[in-house]
């Protein structure tokens, strides 16, 4: 037996019977050809270094090299081809082309970025993705600016977003780091445009001023215009900005005028996606006129048990709406979603609105439900904005003159439903107990049987909600207003009886609009309806006829209607 047979590797232990896999050995043998004169038929000249290579291997691994070496260009007939690219990065790329392996952890960061550029240029998308993922892991103050510039140069949107998030979280430290002066103009302007690039504006201005001194050949006006001068106080404008000399007196006066007259300044804020920033761990707290009114449970992520006596925060409802519950976030934060739990140990409903502010002087109303009856959990969305203070103002309680809130969360989320005039237009069924809906009127063995999603378990005695014809109704209340234009219901159908009925909608259980009128028809089993979309809190289902008896029976209700799955 030859010596070669003694050293030959056997099949991988993971290989299935009847299969031979020697991938690692093949890779090692191919790697031996990398930058070897053996069988070489082309030489690349990079930074005056001659690097031998093999046309067929390069062409097999890359569309770019296939076109260059076999596509009829002048290079296809040349033995020596000059490339104006970084030498070390090209060597790394060749190693990857021949072996399919590249140890990024053993490379210098500047070579990694150059290799990323070559992977982008030569169409090695898998390598480009792998390098991008590695750069995400090693992102730091020292390399953040260089990685962001590379990501923008090669249009790597995911990596750009990762860099932006990192810089948002470390804005102040990033601004004073020496590498910040090397950031490209495009990257710098993109960063300054972000509301979430959150640091004192005077520090931002100082960093931009230093950047301008180093990069004097760029469009300084375009960069400086991204600084939000009105966010600085007058002393900073006069003692920091004016002496810098990079702004004309007219621009400075414009900034002072905007600061003193505008009610809609473009504030920056910290961005913590999907994190509840109205929590004690973020330094948030409740501002109370009377310290005895402070209830820490309001900002407890896992809201504590509550009853008639404890576990909620309240304020007196007045006609002037001059009282409220105010929460101060730990810092100015960008949010677009507030979730609150209204006290719900009985059937009472509340009306309210929510305003937000940065300084407690200018308030913006982001949610206005003062005309709607709401109960239990409230899921509220609005355009993202910088916020420091959140004010909840109750305007009505169906039981008394007090507004009770058990829990409050505030966050920025990417998952925002469709809104119509500030009201959610849902695509999933919101007439569920989980979404705070309830059956207010109607006879059933189980109160919310109509909303439990069970469309199979019903018989002559249970599983349905009903009312007496001519003297009753089934009344369903959603947790909050939704923009609804369809519904579906299942009429009791254990025999061949048919029903007539109508369905009305309301936002306050007082003013009603017709949505479905089937008083002149005889219907049975599943029914699906569409109507003119509108804000809805209440559905009133009124049976007017039953071919079998004087009772109207309904097994299931949902809105908006989902696909029929009997």
Tab-separated table of C-alpha atoms in Angstrom, residues 39-469:
chain	number	residue	atom	x	y	z
A	39	UNK	CA	-0.427	25.969	-13.738
A	40	UNK	CA	-0.902	29.763	-13.539
A	41	UNK	CA	-2.068	31.405	-16.767
A	42	UNK	CA	-2.645	35.008	-15.670
A	43	UNK	CA	-0.779	37.486	-13.471
A	44	UNK	CA	-2.366	40.414	-11.670
A	45	UNK	CA	-0.248	43.461	-10.939
A	46	UNK	CA	-1.491	45.144	-7.746
A	47	UNK	CA	0.504	47.930	-6.115
A	48	UNK	CA	3.443	46.780	-8.295
A	49	UNK	CA	3.289	43.254	-6.866
A	50	UNK	CA	2.856	40.347	-9.315
A	51	UNK	CA	0.258	37.798	-8.189
A	52	UNK	CA	-0.192	34.587	-10.243
A	53	UNK	CA	-3.693	33.161	-10.656
A	54	UNK	CA	-5.767	30.713	-12.693
A	55	UNK	CA	-8.364	32.018	-15.121
A	56	UNK	CA	-10.715	29.051	-14.962
A	57	UNK	CA	-10.918	29.089	-11.152
A	58	UNK	CA	-11.606	32.820	-11.031
A	59	UNK	CA	-14.204	32.585	-13.795
A	60	UNK	CA	-15.954	29.683	-12.091
A	61	UNK	CA	-16.237	31.633	-8.837
A	62	UNK	CA	-17.157	35.083	-10.126
A	63	UNK	CA	-19.276	36.577	-12.900
A	64	UNK	CA	-17.007	39.626	-12.799
A	65	UNK	CA	-13.857	37.627	-13.503
A	66	UNK	CA	-15.670	35.511	-16.091
A	67	UNK	CA	-16.524	38.664	-18.032
A	68	UNK	CA	-13.034	40.106	-17.506
A	69	UNK	CA	-11.062	37.009	-18.507
A	70	UNK	CA	-13.359	35.327	-21.047
A	71	UNK	CA	-15.756	38.022	-22.161
A	72	UNK	CA	-13.880	39.386	-25.142
A	73	UNK	CA	-12.379	42.378	-23.356
A	74	UNK	CA	-8.744	43.234	-23.925
A	75	UNK	CA	-7.835	41.545	-20.633
A	76	UNK	CA	-8.987	38.190	-22.002
A	77	UNK	CA	-5.896	38.124	-24.258
A	78	UNK	CA	-3.440	39.647	-21.770
A	79	UNK	CA	-1.192	37.657	-19.472
A	80	UNK	CA	-0.486	40.566	-17.132
A	81	UNK	CA	-3.499	42.524	-15.864
A	82	UNK	CA	-3.090	45.631	-13.725
A	83	UNK	CA	-5.707	46.279	-11.016
A	84	UNK	CA	-5.982	49.517	-9.033
A	85	UNK	CA	-7.112	47.959	-5.780
A	86	UNK	CA	-5.642	47.415	-2.266
A	87	UNK	CA	-3.032	44.642	-2.258
A	88	UNK	CA	-3.758	43.015	1.103
A	89	UNK	CA	-7.495	42.972	0.502
A	90	UNK	CA	-6.976	41.357	-2.915
A	91	UNK	CA	-4.826	38.624	-1.373
A	92	UNK	CA	-7.559	37.947	1.190
A	93	UNK	CA	-10.165	37.790	-1.557
A	94	UNK	CA	-8.085	35.359	-3.596
A	95	UNK	CA	-7.733	33.166	-0.535
A	96	UNK	CA	-11.502	33.108	-0.201
A	97	UNK	CA	-11.993	32.432	-3.938
A	98	UNK	CA	-9.723	29.402	-3.892
A	99	UNK	CA	-10.660	27.905	-0.511
A	100	UNK	CA	-14.077	29.301	0.395
A	101	UNK	CA	-12.592	30.292	3.759
A	102	UNK	CA	-11.617	33.643	5.282
A	103	UNK	CA	-10.635	34.320	8.907
A	104	UNK	CA	-11.858	37.858	9.527
A	105	UNK	CA	-10.771	37.787	13.168
A	106	UNK	CA	-7.140	37.502	12.041
A	107	UNK	CA	-7.333	40.540	9.752
A	108	UNK	CA	-6.743	44.200	10.443
A	109	UNK	CA	-9.914	46.273	10.363
A	110	UNK	CA	-8.737	48.434	7.450
A	111	UNK	CA	-8.111	45.278	5.408
A	112	UNK	CA	-11.563	43.954	6.320
A	113	UNK	CA	-13.180	47.142	5.019
A	114	UNK	CA	-11.109	46.977	1.824
A	115	UNK	CA	-12.093	43.340	1.377
A	116	UNK	CA	-15.720	44.320	1.842
A	117	UNK	CA	-15.286	46.782	-1.011
A	118	UNK	CA	-13.824	44.105	-3.283
A	119	UNK	CA	-16.570	41.634	-2.372
A	120	UNK	CA	-19.073	44.300	-3.364
A	121	UNK	CA	-17.203	45.184	-6.566
A	122	UNK	CA	-16.699	41.599	-7.707
A	123	UNK	CA	-20.154	40.338	-6.771
A	124	UNK	CA	-19.355	38.007	-3.865
A	125	UNK	CA	-22.648	38.644	-2.121
A	126	UNK	CA	-22.285	35.862	0.474
A	127	UNK	CA	-18.866	37.183	1.509
A	128	UNK	CA	-20.243	40.717	1.573
A	129	UNK	CA	-23.032	39.579	3.906
A	130	UNK	CA	-20.628	37.653	6.147
A	131	UNK	CA	-18.272	40.633	6.486
A	132	UNK	CA	-21.192	42.942	7.220
A	133	UNK	CA	-22.364	40.620	9.991
A	134	UNK	CA	-18.853	40.495	11.465
A	135	UNK	CA	-18.583	44.292	11.384
A	136	UNK	CA	-21.846	44.481	13.307
A	137	UNK	CA	-20.266	42.395	16.051
A	138	UNK	CA	-17.087	44.461	16.382
A	139	UNK	CA	-18.700	47.894	16.026
A	140	UNK	CA	-17.121	50.365	18.460
A	141	UNK	CA	-16.377	54.045	19.005
A	142	UNK	CA	-13.001	53.556	17.316
A	143	UNK	CA	-14.289	52.013	14.085
A	144	UNK	CA	-17.908	53.192	13.922
A	145	UNK	CA	-17.271	56.104	11.548
A	146	UNK	CA	-15.149	54.026	9.163
A	147	UNK	CA	-17.722	51.222	9.071
A	148	UNK	CA	-20.565	53.670	8.460
A	149	UNK	CA	-18.679	55.268	5.568
A	150	UNK	CA	-17.988	51.847	4.058
A	151	UNK	CA	-21.621	50.790	4.469
A	152	UNK	CA	-22.846	53.947	2.730
A	153	UNK	CA	-20.266	53.604	-0.046
A	154	UNK	CA	-21.447	50.080	-0.853
A	155	UNK	CA	-25.157	50.761	-0.162
A	156	UNK	CA	-25.389	48.170	2.628
A	157	UNK	CA	-28.651	49.375	4.142
A	158	UNK	CA	-28.761	46.847	6.980
A	159	UNK	CA	-25.244	47.735	8.095
A	160	UNK	CA	-26.037	51.443	7.778
A	161	UNK	CA	-29.007	50.986	10.106
A	162	UNK	CA	-26.878	49.080	12.616
A	163	UNK	CA	-24.255	51.859	12.579
A	164	UNK	CA	-26.939	54.513	13.023
A	165	UNK	CA	-28.439	52.667	15.976
A	166	UNK	CA	-25.013	52.306	17.592
A	167	UNK	CA	-24.263	55.990	17.097
A	168	UNK	CA	-27.696	56.985	18.383
A	169	UNK	CA	-26.992	55.060	21.591
A	170	UNK	CA	-23.499	56.542	21.937
A	171	UNK	CA	-24.039	59.967	20.415
A	172	UNK	CA	-22.197	62.122	22.955
A	173	UNK	CA	-19.154	59.835	23.086
A	174	UNK	CA	-19.139	59.539	19.295
A	175	UNK	CA	-19.201	63.316	18.815
A	176	UNK	CA	-16.046	63.896	20.865
A	177	UNK	CA	-14.127	60.905	19.484
A	178	UNK	CA	-11.170	61.732	17.272
A	179	UNK	CA	-12.472	59.534	14.432
A	180	UNK	CA	-15.583	61.704	14.084
A	181	UNK	CA	-13.539	64.263	12.136
A	182	UNK	CA	-12.885	61.629	9.448
A	183	UNK	CA	-16.558	60.931	8.768
A	184	UNK	CA	-17.602	61.644	5.188
A	185	UNK	CA	-19.938	64.560	4.497
A	186	UNK	CA	-22.675	62.242	3.272
A	187	UNK	CA	-22.492	60.094	6.401
A	188	UNK	CA	-22.331	63.128	8.686
A	189	UNK	CA	-25.379	64.792	7.147
A	190	UNK	CA	-27.302	61.518	7.264
A	191	UNK	CA	-26.492	61.222	10.947
A	192	UNK	CA	-27.434	64.815	11.804
A	193	UNK	CA	-30.799	64.446	10.054
A	194	UNK	CA	-31.813	61.730	12.498
A	195	UNK	CA	-34.163	62.771	15.295
A	196	UNK	CA	-32.720	59.881	17.291
A	197	UNK	CA	-29.125	61.155	17.130
A	198	UNK	CA	-29.632	62.419	20.630
A	199	UNK	CA	-27.086	64.643	22.389
A	200	UNK	CA	-27.085	68.250	23.627
A	201	UNK	CA	-27.208	70.389	20.500
A	202	UNK	CA	-24.294	72.513	21.706
A	203	UNK	CA	-22.106	69.377	21.730
A	204	UNK	CA	-23.333	68.498	18.232
A	205	UNK	CA	-22.469	71.997	17.073
A	206	UNK	CA	-18.988	71.780	18.606
A	207	UNK	CA	-18.295	68.481	16.848
A	208	UNK	CA	-19.564	69.841	13.527
A	209	UNK	CA	-17.450	72.973	13.963
A	210	UNK	CA	-14.326	70.845	14.529
A	211	UNK	CA	-15.265	68.663	11.555
A	212	UNK	CA	-15.524	71.753	9.329
A	213	UNK	CA	-12.022	72.887	10.309
A	214	UNK	CA	-10.579	69.548	9.187
A	215	UNK	CA	-12.737	69.189	6.040
A	216	UNK	CA	-12.575	72.696	4.599
A	217	UNK	CA	-12.951	71.553	0.984
A	218	UNK	CA	-16.472	70.218	1.567
A	219	UNK	CA	-19.823	72.005	1.422
A	220	UNK	CA	-19.712	73.383	4.947
A	221	UNK	CA	-23.060	75.166	4.585
A	222	UNK	CA	-24.829	71.876	3.806
A	223	UNK	CA	-23.393	70.324	6.959
A	224	UNK	CA	-24.014	73.252	9.319
A	225	UNK	CA	-27.608	73.566	8.103
A	226	UNK	CA	-28.329	70.156	9.692
A	227	UNK	CA	-27.508	71.467	13.180
A	228	UNK	CA	-30.715	72.386	15.014
A	229	UNK	CA	-29.644	75.769	16.347
A	230	UNK	CA	-33.003	76.664	17.978
A	231	UNK	CA	-32.535	73.749	20.390
A	232	UNK	CA	-29.670	75.642	22.041
A	233	UNK	CA	-30.281	78.290	24.678
A	234	UNK	CA	-29.457	81.959	24.066
A	235	UNK	CA	-26.217	81.808	26.021
A	236	UNK	CA	-24.970	78.904	23.896
A	237	UNK	CA	-25.962	80.673	20.686
A	238	UNK	CA	-24.181	83.877	21.682
A	239	UNK	CA	-21.112	82.481	23.464
A	240	UNK	CA	-20.463	79.276	21.512
A	241	UNK	CA	-22.017	79.557	18.062
A	242	UNK	CA	-21.306	83.226	17.306
A	243	UNK	CA	-17.555	83.112	18.189
A	244	UNK	CA	-17.064	80.069	15.934
A	245	UNK	CA	-17.469	82.293	12.863
A	246	UNK	CA	-18.998	79.545	10.714
A	247	UNK	CA	-22.455	81.145	10.773
A	248	UNK	CA	-23.466	84.504	9.353
A	249	UNK	CA	-25.130	87.004	11.736
A	250	UNK	CA	-28.360	86.617	9.751
A	251	UNK	CA	-28.445	82.859	10.308
A	252	UNK	CA	-27.841	83.360	13.999
A	253	UNK	CA	-30.675	85.897	14.266
A	254	UNK	CA	-32.999	83.533	12.372
A	255	UNK	CA	-32.198	80.773	14.850
A	256	UNK	CA	-32.891	83.067	17.817
A	257	UNK	CA	-36.192	84.177	16.297
A	258	UNK	CA	-37.288	80.579	15.629
A	259	UNK	CA	-36.360	79.596	19.160
A	260	UNK	CA	-38.388	82.383	20.753
A	261	UNK	CA	-41.465	82.253	18.497
A	262	UNK	CA	-41.909	78.713	17.181
A	263	UNK	CA	-44.099	76.199	19.001
A	264	UNK	CA	-42.996	73.247	16.886
A	265	UNK	CA	-39.238	72.884	17.269
A	266	UNK	CA	-37.731	69.743	15.794
A	267	UNK	CA	-36.440	68.051	18.943
A	268	UNK	CA	-34.088	65.115	19.125
A	269	UNK	CA	-34.746	62.191	21.450
A	270	UNK	CA	-33.338	58.870	22.576
A	271	UNK	CA	-34.612	55.898	20.587
A	272	UNK	CA	-35.040	52.508	22.266
A	273	UNK	CA	-37.109	50.412	19.826
A	274	UNK	CA	-39.618	48.078	21.479
A	275	UNK	CA	-38.496	49.164	24.978
A	276	UNK	CA	-40.975	50.638	27.439
A	277	UNK	CA	-39.282	53.935	28.344
A	278	UNK	CA	-42.066	54.879	30.795
A	279	UNK	CA	-40.531	52.570	33.370
A	280	UNK	CA	-38.605	53.082	36.593
A	281	UNK	CA	-35.498	51.482	35.105
A	282	UNK	CA	-35.368	54.306	32.542
A	283	UNK	CA	-35.663	56.911	35.289
A	284	UNK	CA	-39.292	57.731	34.548
A	285	UNK	CA	-41.618	58.948	37.278
A	286	UNK	CA	-45.047	60.424	37.878
A	287	UNK	CA	-45.432	64.136	38.583
A	288	UNK	CA	-48.133	64.657	41.222
A	289	UNK	CA	-49.524	67.878	42.656
A	290	UNK	CA	-49.946	66.010	45.905
A	291	UNK	CA	-47.119	63.541	46.769
A	292	UNK	CA	-49.747	61.262	48.303
A	293	UNK	CA	-51.222	60.765	44.815
A	294	UNK	CA	-48.037	59.129	43.516
A	295	UNK	CA	-48.596	55.463	42.692
A	296	UNK	CA	-45.453	53.612	41.561
A	297	UNK	CA	-47.605	50.800	40.148
A	298	UNK	CA	-48.501	53.063	37.205
A	299	UNK	CA	-45.024	52.571	35.728
A	300	UNK	CA	-44.636	48.954	36.742
A	301	UNK	CA	-44.081	46.850	33.610
A	302	UNK	CA	-45.732	43.914	35.330
A	303	UNK	CA	-48.671	45.822	36.780
A	304	UNK	CA	-49.469	44.854	40.350
A	305	UNK	CA	-52.818	43.414	41.440
A	306	UNK	CA	-55.503	46.079	41.691
A	307	UNK	CA	-58.975	46.295	43.156
A	308	UNK	CA	-61.441	48.908	44.452
A	309	UNK	CA	-58.916	50.293	46.943
A	310	UNK	CA	-55.400	49.981	45.505
A	311	UNK	CA	-53.200	49.539	42.441
A	312	UNK	CA	-54.343	52.518	40.376
A	313	UNK	CA	-53.574	56.220	39.852
A	314	UNK	CA	-56.437	58.680	39.574
A	315	UNK	CA	-57.459	62.275	39.068
A	316	UNK	CA	-60.721	64.184	39.411
A	317	UNK	CA	-62.597	64.810	36.168
A	318	UNK	CA	-63.538	68.470	35.683
A	319	UNK	CA	-65.394	70.356	32.988
A	320	UNK	CA	-62.266	72.443	32.346
A	321	UNK	CA	-60.057	69.359	31.823
A	322	UNK	CA	-57.414	71.153	33.886
A	323	UNK	CA	-56.337	68.105	35.858
A	324	UNK	CA	-54.517	65.021	34.667
A	325	UNK	CA	-51.924	62.335	35.308
A	326	UNK	CA	-48.466	63.468	34.176
A	327	UNK	CA	-45.556	61.098	33.629
A	328	UNK	CA	-42.021	62.421	33.179
A	329	UNK	CA	-39.761	60.160	31.139
A	330	UNK	CA	-36.173	59.759	32.259
A	331	UNK	CA	-35.000	61.682	29.204
A	332	UNK	CA	-36.450	63.022	25.966
A	333	UNK	CA	-37.406	59.886	24.053
A	334	UNK	CA	-38.891	59.162	20.648
A	335	UNK	CA	-42.152	57.253	20.992
A	336	UNK	CA	-45.129	56.421	18.781
A	337	UNK	CA	-47.073	54.007	20.970
A	338	UNK	CA	-48.722	54.276	24.381
A	339	UNK	CA	-50.493	51.386	26.083
A	340	UNK	CA	-52.609	52.041	29.156
A	341	UNK	CA	-54.828	49.922	31.366
A	342	UNK	CA	-57.992	51.613	32.552
A	343	UNK	CA	-59.471	50.294	35.784
A	344	UNK	CA	-61.858	47.515	34.707
A	345	UNK	CA	-63.236	45.675	37.713
A	346	UNK	CA	-66.783	46.509	36.608
A	347	UNK	CA	-68.500	47.593	33.384
A	348	UNK	CA	-67.654	51.294	33.586
A	349	UNK	CA	-66.259	53.137	30.577
A	350	UNK	CA	-63.996	56.159	30.308
A	351	UNK	CA	-63.335	58.934	27.822
A	352	UNK	CA	-59.973	60.684	27.742
A	353	UNK	CA	-57.227	62.330	25.713
A	354	UNK	CA	-53.426	62.183	25.816
A	355	UNK	CA	-51.034	65.080	25.298
A	356	UNK	CA	-47.247	65.064	25.125
A	357	UNK	CA	-44.609	67.733	25.611
A	358	UNK	CA	-40.873	68.284	25.791
A	359	UNK	CA	-40.959	71.220	28.196
A	360	UNK	CA	-44.441	71.218	29.814
A	361	UNK	CA	-45.133	74.512	28.019
A	362	UNK	CA	-46.225	73.418	24.563
A	363	UNK	CA	-48.487	70.360	24.623
A	364	UNK	CA	-49.506	68.337	21.568
A	365	UNK	CA	-52.608	66.145	21.647
A	366	UNK	CA	-51.642	62.794	20.134
A	367	UNK	CA	-54.722	60.770	21.153
A	368	UNK	CA	-58.228	62.222	21.450
A	369	UNK	CA	-60.884	59.799	22.660
A	370	UNK	CA	-62.986	62.334	24.558
A	371	UNK	CA	-66.008	61.406	22.411
A	372	UNK	CA	-65.549	57.638	22.752
A	373	UNK	CA	-66.287	55.175	25.531
A	374	UNK	CA	-63.258	53.039	26.330
A	375	UNK	CA	-62.473	50.287	28.801
A	376	UNK	CA	-59.602	48.111	30.017
A	377	UNK	CA	-56.473	47.921	27.808
A	378	UNK	CA	-55.914	50.743	25.327
A	379	UNK	CA	-53.518	50.344	22.386
A	380	UNK	CA	-52.692	53.789	21.048
A	381	UNK	CA	-50.503	54.885	18.135
A	382	UNK	CA	-49.463	58.239	16.683
A	383	UNK	CA	-46.666	59.670	14.480
A	384	UNK	CA	-43.277	59.234	16.154
A	385	UNK	CA	-42.087	62.285	18.054
A	386	UNK	CA	-39.670	63.338	20.778
A	387	UNK	CA	-41.407	63.366	24.176
A	388	UNK	CA	-40.402	64.088	27.777
A	389	UNK	CA	-43.847	64.396	29.409
A	390	UNK	CA	-47.030	62.378	28.881
A	391	UNK	CA	-50.315	63.734	30.239
A	392	UNK	CA	-53.451	61.592	30.536
A	393	UNK	CA	-56.653	63.559	31.005
A	394	UNK	CA	-59.908	61.782	31.756
A	395	UNK	CA	-63.000	63.584	30.471
A	396	UNK	CA	-65.764	61.118	31.398
A	397	UNK	CA	-66.489	58.123	33.585
A	398	UNK	CA	-69.863	56.388	33.244
A	399	UNK	CA	-69.947	55.757	37.023
A	400	UNK	CA	-68.473	58.833	38.724
A	401	UNK	CA	-66.182	61.851	38.314
A	402	UNK	CA	-62.836	60.110	38.722
A	403	UNK	CA	-60.418	58.857	36.069
A	404	UNK	CA	-58.526	55.679	37.068
A	405	UNK	CA	-55.423	54.315	35.321
A	406	UNK	CA	-53.706	51.112	36.415
A	407	UNK	CA	-50.708	50.944	34.077
A	408	UNK	CA	-48.929	53.000	31.413
A	409	UNK	CA	-46.317	51.920	28.850
A	410	UNK	CA	-44.686	54.120	26.214
A	411	UNK	CA	-42.374	52.987	23.441
A	412	UNK	CA	-41.264	53.297	19.853
A	413	UNK	CA	-42.358	50.375	17.712
A	414	UNK	CA	-41.901	49.453	14.069
A	415	UNK	CA	-45.163	47.496	14.162
A	416	UNK	CA	-47.717	50.232	13.627
A	417	UNK	CA	-51.222	49.343	12.396
A	418	UNK	CA	-53.045	51.340	9.775
A	419	UNK	CA	-54.527	54.501	11.278
A	420	UNK	CA	-57.468	56.494	9.924
A	421	UNK	CA	-57.795	59.876	11.605
A	422	UNK	CA	-55.789	58.520	14.510
A	423	UNK	CA	-57.986	55.426	14.967
A	424	UNK	CA	-56.736	51.893	14.307
A	425	UNK	CA	-58.140	50.197	11.218
A	426	UNK	CA	-57.618	46.563	12.240
A	427	UNK	CA	-57.155	43.571	9.990
A	428	UNK	CA	-57.549	40.991	12.768
A	429	UNK	CA	-60.593	40.368	14.906
A	430	UNK	CA	-60.690	42.868	17.788
A	431	UNK	CA	-63.980	41.625	19.234
A	432	UNK	CA	-62.173	39.340	21.659
A	433	UNK	CA	-61.737	39.299	25.407
A	434	UNK	CA	-57.975	39.505	24.896
A	435	UNK	CA	-58.506	42.852	23.135
A	436	UNK	CA	-60.731	44.079	26.006
A	437	UNK	CA	-64.060	43.534	24.230
A	438	UNK	CA	-67.041	42.370	26.280
A	439	UNK	CA	-70.717	41.510	26.002
A	440	UNK	CA	-72.632	44.207	27.904
A	441	UNK	CA	-76.152	42.926	27.239
A	442	UNK	CA	-77.457	39.514	26.275
A	443	UNK	CA	-78.341	36.280	28.035
A	444	UNK	CA	-75.797	33.466	28.123
A	445	UNK	CA	-74.500	30.823	30.494
A	446	UNK	CA	-71.069	32.459	30.097
A	447	UNK	CA	-70.882	36.227	29.861
A	448	UNK	CA	-68.484	36.541	26.902
A	449	UNK	CA	-69.426	33.314	25.153
A	450	UNK	CA	-70.091	35.286	21.991
A	451	UNK	CA	-66.455	36.469	21.807
A	452	UNK	CA	-64.487	33.407	22.900
A	453	UNK	CA	-63.722	32.199	19.366
A	454	UNK	CA	-65.480	28.844	19.837
A	455	UNK	CA	-67.631	28.222	16.766
A	456	UNK	CA	-68.052	24.460	17.271
A	457	UNK	CA	-69.207	23.837	20.836
A	458	UNK	CA	-72.867	24.772	21.083
A	459	UNK	CA	-76.146	22.897	21.400
A	460	UNK	CA	-79.742	23.414	22.567
A	461	UNK	CA	-78.724	24.538	26.052
A	462	UNK	CA	-75.390	26.372	25.859
A	463	UNK	CA	-72.755	28.015	23.685
A	464	UNK	CA	-74.908	30.916	22.486
A	465	UNK	CA	-76.043	34.415	23.543
A	466	UNK	CA	-79.682	35.407	23.126
A	467	UNK	CA	-82.394	37.961	23.834
A	468	UNK	CA	-86.208	38.056	23.831
A	469	UNK	CA	-87.652	39.352	20.563
